[in-house]
mmCIF file with all atom_site columns, C-alpha atoms in Angstrom:
data_model
loop_
_atom_site.group_PDB
_atom_site.id
_atom_site.type_symbol
_atom_site.label_atom_id
_atom_site.label_alt_id
_atom_site.label_comp_id
_atom_site.label_asym_id
_atom_site.label_entity_id
_atom_site.label_seq_id
_atom_site.pdbx_PDB_ins_code
_atom_site.Cartn_x
_atom_site.Cartn_y
_atom_site.Cartn_z
_atom_site.occupancy
_atom_site.B_iso_or_equiv
_atom_site.pdbx_formal_charge
_atom_site.auth_seq_id
_atom_site.auth_comp_id
_atom_site.auth_asym_id
_atom_site.auth_atom_id
_atom_site.pdbx_PDB_model_num
ATOM 1   C CA . MET U 1 1   ? -0.874  -12.413 -24.594 1.00 0.00 ? 19  MET U CA 1
ATOM 2   C CA . LEU U 1 2   ? 2.245   -13.955 -23.457 1.00 0.00 ? 20  LEU U CA 1
ATOM 3   C CA . ALA U 1 3   ? 2.348   -15.345 -20.079 1.00 0.00 ? 21  ALA U CA 1
ATOM 4   C CA . LEU U 1 4   ? 4.910   -13.885 -17.412 1.00 0.00 ? 22  LEU U CA 1
ATOM 5   C CA . SER U 1 5   ? 6.945   -16.604 -15.756 1.00 0.00 ? 23  SER U CA 1
ATOM 6   C CA . GLN U 1 6   ? 8.499   -15.720 -12.406 1.00 0.00 ? 24  GLN U CA 1
ATOM 7   C CA . PRO U 1 7   ? 9.436   -17.473 -9.153  1.00 0.00 ? 25  PRO U CA 1
ATOM 8   C CA . ALA U 1 8   ? 6.746   -17.019 -6.419  1.00 0.00 ? 26  ALA U CA 1
ATOM 9   C CA . TYR U 1 9   ? 5.382   -18.287 -3.172  1.00 0.00 ? 27  TYR U CA 1
ATOM 10  C CA . VAL U 1 10  ? 1.694   -18.506 -1.901  1.00 0.00 ? 28  VAL U CA 1
ATOM 11  C CA . LEU U 1 11  ? 0.853   -16.047 0.783   1.00 0.00 ? 29  LEU U CA 1
ATOM 12  C CA . HIS U 1 12  ? -2.944  -17.037 1.103   1.00 0.00 ? 30  HIS U CA 1
ATOM 13  C CA . SER U 1 13  ? -5.451  -19.047 -1.017  1.00 0.00 ? 31  SER U CA 1
ATOM 14  C CA . ARG U 1 14  ? -9.090  -19.676 -0.584  1.00 0.00 ? 32  ARG U CA 1
ATOM 15  C CA . ALA U 1 15  ? -11.977 -21.403 -2.506  1.00 0.00 ? 33  ALA U CA 1
ATOM 16  C CA . TYR U 1 16  ? -13.442 -19.389 -5.404  1.00 0.00 ? 34  TYR U CA 1
ATOM 17  C CA . ARG U 1 17  ? -16.479 -20.560 -7.357  1.00 0.00 ? 35  ARG U CA 1
ATOM 18  C CA . GLU U 1 18  ? -16.916 -24.352 -7.862  1.00 0.00 ? 36  GLU U CA 1
ATOM 19  C CA . SER U 1 19  ? -13.617 -25.685 -8.338  1.00 0.00 ? 37  SER U CA 1
ATOM 20  C CA . SER U 1 20  ? -11.151 -22.761 -8.545  1.00 0.00 ? 38  SER U CA 1
ATOM 21  C CA . ALA U 1 21  ? -9.048  -20.931 -5.814  1.00 0.00 ? 39  ALA U CA 1
ATOM 22  C CA . LEU U 1 22  ? -8.317  -17.241 -5.431  1.00 0.00 ? 40  LEU U CA 1
ATOM 23  C CA . VAL U 1 23  ? -4.567  -17.232 -4.537  1.00 0.00 ? 41  VAL U CA 1
ATOM 24  C CA . ASP U 1 24  ? -2.378  -14.176 -3.272  1.00 0.00 ? 42  ASP U CA 1
ATOM 25  C CA . PHE U 1 25  ? 1.125   -14.834 -4.545  1.00 0.00 ? 43  PHE U CA 1
ATOM 26  C CA . PHE U 1 26  ? 4.450   -12.959 -3.781  1.00 0.00 ? 44  PHE U CA 1
ATOM 27  C CA . THR U 1 27  ? 6.886   -12.615 -6.559  1.00 0.00 ? 45  THR U CA 1
ATOM 28  C CA . PRO U 1 28  ? 10.024  -10.339 -7.153  1.00 0.00 ? 46  PRO U CA 1
ATOM 29  C CA . GLN U 1 29  ? 7.331   -8.130  -9.312  1.00 0.00 ? 47  GLN U CA 1
ATOM 30  C CA . GLY U 1 30  ? 5.410   -7.833  -6.105  1.00 0.00 ? 48  GLY U CA 1
ATOM 31  C CA . ARG U 1 31  ? 2.085   -9.304  -4.599  1.00 0.00 ? 49  ARG U CA 1
ATOM 32  C CA . LEU U 1 32  ? -0.600  -10.295 -6.972  1.00 0.00 ? 50  LEU U CA 1
ATOM 33  C CA . ARG U 1 33  ? -3.845  -12.132 -7.038  1.00 0.00 ? 51  ARG U CA 1
ATOM 34  C CA . ALA U 1 34  ? -4.669  -14.748 -9.460  1.00 0.00 ? 52  ALA U CA 1
ATOM 35  C CA . VAL U 1 35  ? -7.496  -17.361 -10.217 1.00 0.00 ? 53  VAL U CA 1
ATOM 36  C CA . LEU U 1 36  ? -6.182  -20.841 -10.254 1.00 0.00 ? 54  LEU U CA 1
ATOM 37  C CA . ARG U 1 37  ? -8.657  -23.100 -12.234 1.00 0.00 ? 55  ARG U CA 1
ATOM 38  C CA . GLY U 1 38  ? -8.942  -26.693 -11.265 1.00 0.00 ? 56  GLY U CA 1
ATOM 39  C CA . ALA U 1 39  ? -7.478  -26.140 -7.875  1.00 0.00 ? 57  ALA U CA 1
ATOM 40  C CA . ARG U 1 40  ? -8.666  -29.589 -6.826  1.00 0.00 ? 58  ARG U CA 1
ATOM 41  C CA . GLY U 1 41  ? -5.998  -31.176 -8.948  1.00 0.00 ? 59  GLY U CA 1
ATOM 42  C CA . LYS U 1 42  ? -2.158  -31.076 -8.994  1.00 0.00 ? 60  LYS U CA 1
ATOM 43  C CA . ALA U 1 43  ? -1.846  -27.509 -9.375  1.00 0.00 ? 61  ALA U CA 1
ATOM 44  C CA . GLY U 1 44  ? -4.044  -27.109 -6.281  1.00 0.00 ? 62  GLY U CA 1
ATOM 45  C CA . SER U 1 45  ? -1.921  -29.165 -4.033  1.00 0.00 ? 63  SER U CA 1
ATOM 46  C CA . LEU U 1 46  ? 1.059   -26.792 -4.830  1.00 0.00 ? 64  LEU U CA 1
ATOM 47  C CA . ALA U 1 47  ? -0.895  -23.791 -4.047  1.00 0.00 ? 65  ALA U CA 1
ATOM 48  C CA . ARG U 1 48  ? 0.293   -23.712 -0.347  1.00 0.00 ? 66  ARG U CA 1
ATOM 49  C CA . PRO U 1 49  ? 2.379   -21.593 1.361   1.00 0.00 ? 67  PRO U CA 1
ATOM 50  C CA . PHE U 1 50  ? 6.175   -22.002 1.799   1.00 0.00 ? 68  PHE U CA 1
ATOM 51  C CA . ILE U 1 51  ? 6.781   -23.927 -1.499  1.00 0.00 ? 69  ILE U CA 1
ATOM 52  C CA . PRO U 1 52  ? 9.173   -22.282 -3.985  1.00 0.00 ? 70  PRO U CA 1
ATOM 53  C CA . LEU U 1 53  ? 7.068   -22.133 -7.288  1.00 0.00 ? 71  LEU U CA 1
ATOM 54  C CA . GLU U 1 54  ? 7.363   -21.217 -10.978 1.00 0.00 ? 72  GLU U CA 1
ATOM 55  C CA . LEU U 1 55  ? 4.593   -19.100 -11.690 1.00 0.00 ? 73  LEU U CA 1
ATOM 56  C CA . GLU U 1 56  ? 3.045   -18.076 -15.068 1.00 0.00 ? 74  GLU U CA 1
ATOM 57  C CA . THR U 1 57  ? 0.101   -15.633 -15.222 1.00 0.00 ? 75  THR U CA 1
ATOM 58  C CA . ARG U 1 58  ? -1.956  -14.150 -18.013 1.00 0.00 ? 76  ARG U CA 1
ATOM 59  C CA . GLY U 1 59  ? -4.160  -10.927 -17.765 1.00 0.00 ? 77  GLY U CA 1
ATOM 60  C CA . ARG U 1 60  ? -3.533  -7.213  -17.579 1.00 0.00 ? 78  ARG U CA 1
ATOM 61  C CA . GLY U 1 61  ? -6.246  -6.314  -14.783 1.00 0.00 ? 79  GLY U CA 1
ATOM 62  C CA . GLU U 1 62  ? -5.667  -6.682  -11.111 1.00 0.00 ? 80  GLU U CA 1
ATOM 63  C CA . LEU U 1 63  ? -7.179  -10.222 -11.093 1.00 0.00 ? 81  LEU U CA 1
ATOM 64  C CA . LYS U 1 64  ? -4.819  -12.537 -13.041 1.00 0.00 ? 82  LYS U CA 1
ATOM 65  C CA . ASN U 1 65  ? -5.304  -16.103 -14.433 1.00 0.00 ? 83  ASN U CA 1
ATOM 66  C CA . VAL U 1 66  ? -2.775  -18.706 -13.436 1.00 0.00 ? 84  VAL U CA 1
ATOM 67  C CA . ALA U 1 67  ? -1.391  -20.265 -16.639 1.00 0.00 ? 85  ALA U CA 1
ATOM 68  C CA . ARG U 1 68  ? 1.010   -22.610 -15.106 1.00 0.00 ? 86  ARG U CA 1
ATOM 69  C CA . LEU U 1 69  ? 2.219   -23.397 -11.664 1.00 0.00 ? 87  LEU U CA 1
ATOM 70  C CA . GLU U 1 70  ? 5.022   -25.748 -10.863 1.00 0.00 ? 88  GLU U CA 1
ATOM 71  C CA . ALA U 1 71  ? 7.308   -26.635 -7.892  1.00 0.00 ? 89  ALA U CA 1
ATOM 72  C CA . ALA U 1 72  ? 10.656  -24.848 -8.140  1.00 0.00 ? 90  ALA U CA 1
ATOM 73  C CA . GLY U 1 73  ? 12.458  -26.471 -5.181  1.00 0.00 ? 91  GLY U CA 1
ATOM 74  C CA . ILE U 1 74  ? 11.979  -28.449 -1.958  1.00 0.00 ? 92  ILE U CA 1
ATOM 75  C CA . PRO U 1 75  ? 9.061   -27.381 0.122   1.00 0.00 ? 93  PRO U CA 1
ATOM 76  C CA . ASN U 1 76  ? 9.851   -25.578 3.582   1.00 0.00 ? 94  ASN U CA 1
ATOM 77  C CA . LEU U 1 77  ? 8.342   -27.634 6.035   1.00 0.00 ? 95  LEU U CA 1
ATOM 78  C CA . LEU U 1 78  ? 7.357   -25.532 9.003   1.00 0.00 ? 96  LEU U CA 1
ATOM 79  C CA . SER U 1 79  ? 5.694   -26.617 12.381  1.00 0.00 ? 97  SER U CA 1
ATOM 80  C CA . GLY U 1 80  ? 4.919   -25.239 15.675  1.00 0.00 ? 98  GLY U CA 1
ATOM 81  C CA . GLU U 1 81  ? 6.021   -21.657 16.417  1.00 0.00 ? 99  GLU U CA 1
ATOM 82  C CA . ALA U 1 82  ? 7.996   -21.774 12.895  1.00 0.00 ? 100 ALA U CA 1
ATOM 83  C CA . LEU U 1 83  ? 4.858   -22.319 11.207  1.00 0.00 ? 101 LEU U CA 1
ATOM 84  C CA . PHE U 1 84  ? 3.032   -19.540 12.836  1.00 0.00 ? 102 PHE U CA 1
ATOM 85  C CA . SER U 1 85  ? 6.016   -17.255 12.224  1.00 0.00 ? 103 SER U CA 1
ATOM 86  C CA . GLY U 1 86  ? 5.715   -17.982 8.515   1.00 0.00 ? 104 GLY U CA 1
ATOM 87  C CA . LEU U 1 87  ? 2.187   -17.380 8.623   1.00 0.00 ? 105 LEU U CA 1
ATOM 88  C CA . TYR U 1 88  ? 2.815   -13.997 10.304  1.00 0.00 ? 106 TYR U CA 1
ATOM 89  C CA . LEU U 1 89  ? 5.179   -13.027 7.610   1.00 0.00 ? 107 LEU U CA 1
ATOM 90  C CA . ASN U 1 90  ? 2.668   -13.862 4.836   1.00 0.00 ? 108 ASN U CA 1
ATOM 91  C CA . GLU U 1 91  ? -0.089  -11.768 6.610   1.00 0.00 ? 109 GLU U CA 1
ATOM 92  C CA . LEU U 1 92  ? 2.183   -8.897  7.002   1.00 0.00 ? 110 LEU U CA 1
ATOM 93  C CA . LEU U 1 93  ? 3.229   -8.738  3.332   1.00 0.00 ? 111 LEU U CA 1
ATOM 94  C CA . ILE U 1 94  ? -0.428  -9.104  2.226   1.00 0.00 ? 112 ILE U CA 1
ATOM 95  C CA . ARG U 1 95  ? -1.290  -5.865  4.609   1.00 0.00 ? 113 ARG U CA 1
ATOM 96  C CA . VAL U 1 96  ? 1.754   -3.923  4.012   1.00 0.00 ? 114 VAL U CA 1
ATOM 97  C CA . LEU U 1 97  ? 2.918   -4.447  0.323   1.00 0.00 ? 115 LEU U CA 1
ATOM 98  C CA . PRO U 1 98  ? 1.183   -2.483  -2.345  1.00 0.00 ? 116 PRO U CA 1
ATOM 99  C CA . ALA U 1 99  ? -0.281  -4.646  -4.988  1.00 0.00 ? 117 ALA U CA 1
ATOM 100 C CA . GLU U 1 100 ? 1.979   -5.376  -8.016  1.00 0.00 ? 118 GLU U CA 1
ATOM 101 C CA . ASP U 1 101 ? 4.769   -3.106  -6.571  1.00 0.00 ? 119 ASP U CA 1
ATOM 102 C CA . PRO U 1 102 ? 8.111   -4.633  -7.606  1.00 0.00 ? 120 PRO U CA 1
ATOM 103 C CA . HIS U 1 103 ? 10.367  -5.515  -4.522  1.00 0.00 ? 121 HIS U CA 1
ATOM 104 C CA . PRO U 1 104 ? 12.987  -8.121  -5.595  1.00 0.00 ? 122 PRO U CA 1
ATOM 105 C CA . VAL U 1 105 ? 15.205  -7.491  -2.361  1.00 0.00 ? 123 VAL U CA 1
ATOM 106 C CA . ILE U 1 106 ? 11.975  -8.156  -0.053  1.00 0.00 ? 124 ILE U CA 1
ATOM 107 C CA . PHE U 1 107 ? 11.383  -11.372 -2.042  1.00 0.00 ? 125 PHE U CA 1
ATOM 108 C CA . GLU U 1 108 ? 14.839  -12.520 -1.618  1.00 0.00 ? 126 GLU U CA 1
ATOM 109 C CA . GLN U 1 109 ? 14.740  -11.791 2.052   1.00 0.00 ? 127 GLN U CA 1
ATOM 110 C CA . TYR U 1 110 ? 11.501  -13.645 2.434   1.00 0.00 ? 128 TYR U CA 1
ATOM 111 C CA . ALA U 1 111 ? 12.894  -16.694 0.624   1.00 0.00 ? 129 ALA U CA 1
ATOM 112 C CA . LEU U 1 112 ? 15.861  -16.920 2.886   1.00 0.00 ? 130 LEU U CA 1
ATOM 113 C CA . THR U 1 113 ? 13.819  -16.175 6.113   1.00 0.00 ? 131 THR U CA 1
ATOM 114 C CA . ILE U 1 114 ? 11.289  -19.115 5.277   1.00 0.00 ? 132 ILE U CA 1
ATOM 115 C CA . LEU U 1 115 ? 14.410  -21.340 4.523   1.00 0.00 ? 133 LEU U CA 1
ATOM 116 C CA . ALA U 1 116 ? 15.978  -20.375 7.821   1.00 0.00 ? 134 ALA U CA 1
ATOM 117 C CA . LEU U 1 117 ? 12.628  -21.052 9.825   1.00 0.00 ? 135 LEU U CA 1
ATOM 118 C CA . ALA U 1 118 ? 12.446  -24.568 8.191   1.00 0.00 ? 136 ALA U CA 1
ATOM 119 C CA . GLN U 1 119 ? 16.013  -25.113 9.257   1.00 0.00 ? 137 GLN U CA 1
ATOM 120 C CA . GLY U 1 120 ? 14.915  -24.461 12.960  1.00 0.00 ? 138 GLY U CA 1
ATOM 121 C CA . ARG U 1 121 ? 16.901  -21.234 13.453  1.00 0.00 ? 139 ARG U CA 1
ATOM 122 C CA . ALA U 1 122 ? 16.137  -18.901 16.254  1.00 0.00 ? 140 ALA U CA 1
ATOM 123 C CA . LEU U 1 123 ? 12.706  -17.228 15.424  1.00 0.00 ? 141 LEU U CA 1
ATOM 124 C CA . GLU U 1 124 ? 12.846  -13.720 16.948  1.00 0.00 ? 142 GLU U CA 1
ATOM 125 C CA . PRO U 1 125 ? 16.340  -12.450 15.188  1.00 0.00 ? 143 PRO U CA 1
ATOM 126 C CA . LEU U 1 126 ? 14.830  -13.717 11.922  1.00 0.00 ? 144 LEU U CA 1
ATOM 127 C CA . LEU U 1 127 ? 11.605  -11.887 12.374  1.00 0.00 ? 145 LEU U CA 1
ATOM 128 C CA . ARG U 1 128 ? 13.086  -8.775  13.570  1.00 0.00 ? 146 ARG U CA 1
ATOM 129 C CA . ALA U 1 129 ? 15.700  -8.780  10.621  1.00 0.00 ? 147 ALA U CA 1
ATOM 130 C CA . PHE U 1 130 ? 12.829  -9.316  8.137   1.00 0.00 ? 148 PHE U CA 1
ATOM 131 C CA . GLU U 1 131 ? 10.482  -6.542  9.638   1.00 0.00 ? 149 GLU U CA 1
ATOM 132 C CA . TRP U 1 132 ? 13.479  -4.111  9.521   1.00 0.00 ? 150 TRP U CA 1
ATOM 133 C CA . ARG U 1 133 ? 14.224  -5.025  5.882   1.00 0.00 ? 151 ARG U CA 1
ATOM 134 C CA . LEU U 1 134 ? 10.480  -4.534  4.988   1.00 0.00 ? 152 LEU U CA 1
ATOM 135 C CA . LEU U 1 135 ? 10.316  -1.346  6.401   1.00 0.00 ? 153 LEU U CA 1
ATOM 136 C CA . ASP U 1 136 ? 13.571  0.020   4.863   1.00 0.00 ? 154 ASP U CA 1
ATOM 137 C CA . GLU U 1 137 ? 12.864  -1.330  1.465   1.00 0.00 ? 155 GLU U CA 1
ATOM 138 C CA . LEU U 1 138 ? 9.291   0.417   1.534   1.00 0.00 ? 156 LEU U CA 1
ATOM 139 C CA . GLY U 1 139 ? 11.019  3.791   2.320   1.00 0.00 ? 157 GLY U CA 1
ATOM 140 C CA . TYR U 1 140 ? 9.826   3.767   6.033   1.00 0.00 ? 158 TYR U CA 1
ATOM 141 C CA . GLY U 1 141 ? 13.423  2.944   7.807   1.00 0.00 ? 159 GLY U CA 1
ATOM 142 C CA . PHE U 1 142 ? 15.177  5.114   10.332  1.00 0.00 ? 160 PHE U CA 1
ATOM 143 C CA . ALA U 1 143 ? 18.519  5.197   11.911  1.00 0.00 ? 161 ALA U CA 1
ATOM 144 C CA . LEU U 1 144 ? 19.073  3.275   15.057  1.00 0.00 ? 162 LEU U CA 1
ATOM 145 C CA . ASP U 1 145 ? 22.336  4.839   15.974  1.00 0.00 ? 163 ASP U CA 1
ATOM 146 C CA . SER U 1 146 ? 21.417  8.548   15.610  1.00 0.00 ? 164 SER U CA 1
ATOM 147 C CA . ASP U 1 147 ? 18.306  10.579  16.524  1.00 0.00 ? 165 ASP U CA 1
ATOM 148 C CA . VAL U 1 148 ? 15.952  12.947  14.501  1.00 0.00 ? 166 VAL U CA 1
ATOM 149 C CA . GLN U 1 149 ? 18.418  15.757  15.053  1.00 0.00 ? 167 GLN U CA 1
ATOM 150 C CA . GLY U 1 150 ? 21.392  13.747  13.644  1.00 0.00 ? 168 GLY U CA 1
ATOM 151 C CA . ASP U 1 151 ? 23.179  13.335  16.986  1.00 0.00 ? 169 ASP U CA 1
ATOM 152 C CA . ALA U 1 152 ? 24.664  10.093  18.014  1.00 0.00 ? 170 ALA U CA 1
ATOM 153 C CA . VAL U 1 153 ? 22.457  7.826   20.199  1.00 0.00 ? 171 VAL U CA 1
ATOM 154 C CA . VAL U 1 154 ? 23.663  8.008   23.782  1.00 0.00 ? 172 VAL U CA 1
ATOM 155 C CA . GLU U 1 155 ? 23.916  4.688   25.757  1.00 0.00 ? 173 GLU U CA 1
ATOM 156 C CA . SER U 1 156 ? 22.421  6.044   28.902  1.00 0.00 ? 174 SER U CA 1
ATOM 157 C CA . GLY U 1 157 ? 19.769  8.285   26.985  1.00 0.00 ? 175 GLY U CA 1
ATOM 158 C CA . LEU U 1 158 ? 16.059  7.769   26.587  1.00 0.00 ? 176 LEU U CA 1
ATOM 159 C CA . TYR U 1 159 ? 14.274  7.955   23.270  1.00 0.00 ? 177 TYR U CA 1
ATOM 160 C CA . ARG U 1 160 ? 10.739  7.723   21.751  1.00 0.00 ? 178 ARG U CA 1
ATOM 161 C CA . LEU U 1 161 ? 10.082  6.588   18.222  1.00 0.00 ? 179 LEU U CA 1
ATOM 162 C CA . GLN U 1 162 ? 8.380   9.214   15.997  1.00 0.00 ? 180 GLN U CA 1
ATOM 163 C CA . ALA U 1 163 ? 6.822   7.051   13.108  1.00 0.00 ? 181 ALA U CA 1
ATOM 164 C CA . ASP U 1 164 ? 8.765   6.982   9.853   1.00 0.00 ? 182 ASP U CA 1
ATOM 165 C CA . SER U 1 165 ? 11.409  9.622   10.933  1.00 0.00 ? 183 SER U CA 1
ATOM 166 C CA . GLY U 1 166 ? 13.380  8.253   13.918  1.00 0.00 ? 184 GLY U CA 1
ATOM 167 C CA . PHE U 1 167 ? 14.107  8.663   17.491  1.00 0.00 ? 185 PHE U CA 1
ATOM 168 C CA . LEU U 1 168 ? 13.451  11.658  19.627  1.00 0.00 ? 186 LEU U CA 1
ATOM 169 C CA . PRO U 1 169 ? 15.372  12.158  22.751  1.00 0.00 ? 187 PRO U CA 1
ATOM 170 C CA . ILE U 1 170 ? 13.207  12.562  25.908  1.00 0.00 ? 188 ILE U CA 1
ATOM 171 C CA . GLY U 1 171 ? 14.065  13.839  29.448  1.00 0.00 ? 189 GLY U CA 1
ATOM 172 C CA . HIS U 1 172 ? 12.098  11.209  31.473  1.00 0.00 ? 190 HIS U CA 1
ATOM 173 C CA . TRP U 1 173 ? 10.782  7.704   31.028  1.00 0.00 ? 191 TRP U CA 1
ATOM 174 C CA . GLN U 1 174 ? 7.558   7.338   29.026  1.00 0.00 ? 192 GLN U CA 1
ATOM 175 C CA . PRO U 1 175 ? 5.622   4.145   28.102  1.00 0.00 ? 193 PRO U CA 1
ATOM 176 C CA . GLY U 1 176 ? 7.109   2.755   24.951  1.00 0.00 ? 194 GLY U CA 1
ATOM 177 C CA . ALA U 1 177 ? 10.349  4.510   25.274  1.00 0.00 ? 195 ALA U CA 1
ATOM 178 C CA . PHE U 1 178 ? 13.817  3.029   24.409  1.00 0.00 ? 196 PHE U CA 1
ATOM 179 C CA . LEU U 1 179 ? 17.010  3.079   26.160  1.00 0.00 ? 197 LEU U CA 1
ATOM 180 C CA . GLY U 1 180 ? 20.035  4.400   23.974  1.00 0.00 ? 198 GLY U CA 1
ATOM 181 C CA . SER U 1 181 ? 21.836  1.192   24.971  1.00 0.00 ? 199 SER U CA 1
ATOM 182 C CA . GLU U 1 182 ? 19.035  -1.062  23.572  1.00 0.00 ? 200 GLU U CA 1
ATOM 183 C CA . LEU U 1 183 ? 19.107  0.960   20.211  1.00 0.00 ? 201 LEU U CA 1
ATOM 184 C CA . LEU U 1 184 ? 22.696  0.579   19.848  1.00 0.00 ? 202 LEU U CA 1
ATOM 185 C CA . ALA U 1 185 ? 22.672  -3.172  20.392  1.00 0.00 ? 203 ALA U CA 1
ATOM 186 C CA . MET U 1 186 ? 19.953  -3.359  17.750  1.00 0.00 ? 204 MET U CA 1
ATOM 187 C CA . ALA U 1 187 ? 22.107  -1.309  15.273  1.00 0.00 ? 205 ALA U CA 1
ATOM 188 C CA . ASP U 1 188 ? 24.810  -3.973  15.830  1.00 0.00 ? 206 ASP U CA 1
ATOM 189 C CA . ALA U 1 189 ? 22.335  -6.993  15.787  1.00 0.00 ? 207 ALA U CA 1
ATOM 190 C CA . ASP U 1 190 ? 23.862  -7.774  19.164  1.00 0.00 ? 208 ASP U CA 1
ATOM 191 C CA . TRP U 1 191 ? 20.855  -10.238 20.312  1.00 0.00 ? 209 TRP U CA 1
ATOM 192 C CA . ALA U 1 192 ? 22.821  -11.411 23.252  1.00 0.00 ? 210 ALA U CA 1
ATOM 193 C CA . ALA U 1 193 ? 22.679  -7.801  24.853  1.00 0.00 ? 211 ALA U CA 1
ATOM 194 C CA . PRO U 1 194 ? 20.331  -7.763  27.783  1.00 0.00 ? 212 PRO U CA 1
ATOM 195 C CA . GLY U 1 195 ? 16.965  -6.547  26.418  1.00 0.00 ? 213 GLY U CA 1
ATOM 196 C CA . ALA U 1 196 ? 17.812  -6.146  22.912  1.00 0.00 ? 214 ALA U CA 1
ATOM 197 C CA . LEU U 1 197 ? 15.470  -8.792  21.481  1.00 0.00 ? 215 LEU U CA 1
ATOM 198 C CA . ALA U 1 198 ? 12.502  -7.672  23.602  1.00 0.00 ? 216 ALA U CA 1
ATOM 199 C CA . ALA U 1 199 ? 13.179  -3.973  22.704  1.00 0.00 ? 217 ALA U CA 1
ATOM 200 C CA . ALA U 1 200 ? 13.352  -4.993  18.906  1.00 0.00 ? 218 ALA U CA 1
ATOM 201 C CA . LYS U 1 201 ? 10.060  -6.683  19.032  1.00 0.00 ? 219 LYS U CA 1
ATOM 202 C CA . ARG U 1 202 ? 8.419   -3.469  20.772  1.00 0.00 ? 220 ARG U CA 1
ATOM 203 C CA . LEU U 1 203 ? 10.065  -1.403  18.305  1.00 0.00 ? 221 LEU U CA 1
ATOM 204 C CA . MET U 1 204 ? 8.851   -3.143  15.183  1.00 0.00 ? 222 MET U CA 1
ATOM 205 C CA . ARG U 1 205 ? 5.250   -3.223  16.488  1.00 0.00 ? 223 ARG U CA 1
ATOM 206 C CA . GLN U 1 206 ? 5.515   0.645   17.114  1.00 0.00 ? 224 GLN U CA 1
ATOM 207 C CA . ALA U 1 207 ? 7.117   1.112   13.445  1.00 0.00 ? 225 ALA U CA 1
ATOM 208 C CA . LEU U 1 208 ? 4.776   -1.266  11.734  1.00 0.00 ? 226 LEU U CA 1
ATOM 209 C CA . ALA U 1 209 ? 1.498   -0.129  13.470  1.00 0.00 ? 227 ALA U CA 1
ATOM 210 C CA . PRO U 1 210 ? 0.779   2.883   11.054  1.00 0.00 ? 228 PRO U CA 1
ATOM 211 C CA . HIS U 1 211 ? 0.860   0.562   8.094   1.00 0.00 ? 229 HIS U CA 1
ATOM 212 C CA . LEU U 1 212 ? -1.445  -1.970  9.352   1.00 0.00 ? 230 LEU U CA 1
ATOM 213 C CA . GLY U 1 213 ? -4.615  0.202   9.262   1.00 0.00 ? 231 GLY U CA 1
ATOM 214 C CA . GLY U 1 214 ? -5.452  -0.117  12.911  1.00 0.00 ? 232 GLY U CA 1
ATOM 215 C CA . ARG U 1 215 ? -6.462  -3.721  12.460  1.00 0.00 ? 233 ARG U CA 1
ATOM 216 C CA . PRO U 1 216 ? -4.701  -6.543  14.478  1.00 0.00 ? 234 PRO U CA 1
ATOM 217 C CA . LEU U 1 217 ? -2.916  -9.313  12.802  1.00 0.00 ? 235 LEU U CA 1
ATOM 218 C CA . VAL U 1 218 ? -4.773  -12.591 13.072  1.00 0.00 ? 236 VAL U CA 1
ATOM 219 C CA . SER U 1 219 ? -1.677  -14.637 12.770  1.00 0.00 ? 237 SER U CA 1
ATOM 220 C CA . ARG U 1 220 ? -0.048  -12.528 15.541  1.00 0.00 ? 238 ARG U CA 1
ATOM 221 C CA . GLU U 1 221 ? -3.043  -13.282 17.853  1.00 0.00 ? 239 GLU U CA 1
ATOM 222 C CA . LEU U 1 222 ? -3.014  -16.863 17.164  1.00 0.00 ? 240 LEU U CA 1
ATOM 223 C CA . PHE U 1 223 ? 0.736   -17.016 17.734  1.00 0.00 ? 241 PHE U CA 1
ATOM 224 C CA . MET U 1 224 ? 0.114   -15.458 21.299  1.00 0.00 ? 242 MET U CA 1
ATOM 225 C CA . THR U 1 225 ? -2.773  -18.060 21.880  1.00 0.00 ? 243 THR U CA 1
ATOM 226 C CA . LEU U 1 226 ? -0.121  -20.772 21.028  1.00 0.00 ? 244 LEU U CA 1
ATOM 227 C CA . LYS U 1 227 ? 2.451   -19.376 23.531  1.00 0.00 ? 245 LYS U CA 1
ATOM 228 C CA . GLU U 1 228 ? -0.140  -18.895 26.494  1.00 0.00 ? 246 GLU U CA 1
ATOM 229 C CA . PRO U 1 229 ? 0.246   -21.739 29.088  1.00 0.00 ? 247 PRO U CA 1
ATOM 230 C CA . THR U 1 230 ? -2.419  -24.202 29.276  1.00 0.00 ? 248 THR U CA 1
ATOM 231 C CA . ARG U 1 231 ? -4.578  -24.326 32.213  1.00 0.00 ? 249 ARG U CA 1
ATOM 232 C CA . ASP U 1 232 ? -5.994  -27.531 33.663  1.00 0.00 ? 250 ASP U CA 1
#
């Protein structure tokens, strides 16, 4: 059987049997799991997140075998909050993406986002843009400048998100509601607008929640721990 060669990133890796690793890869052809034999050698040193790779796999079933694994670019060195952000993206893809479902646009967005994190760009706009593209490409996107009835969002209005369909106008404030001005700022990616980034973070949490199966993201909890002030 011919091996399939494609660009890839490691999302997660863990020890498997005596000297192998069970690796979750992300490729333009989707998320796949493969056994990497001899994981204590050179190939094992490459089976780490954020390294652009060239991957060849063999096998027809859900669990494949790595036939070849080589570096395909300069490793993206992440540290601090950027590292936790990258781990969050990896866990999000594992939890949300169906196995072996091709999404080349998401793969390209992921590669660009990881590179931008390594370059030290502002975290929040990068994460919100990736989450939005992920939802949209999976068919769960919605309009930010019009409501579920097709009417234009009013700057002074109040809205509540209906999962996977859009925003419903509401007459009074409710927990989790959004101002029309916040939605319009997000539609324009105007992150300098007051409250836009905070509202975008809240919105993405609401929009992603139905697709995470009710279990919290470990990387998100670790990230929150990192940001908590230390106590003497």
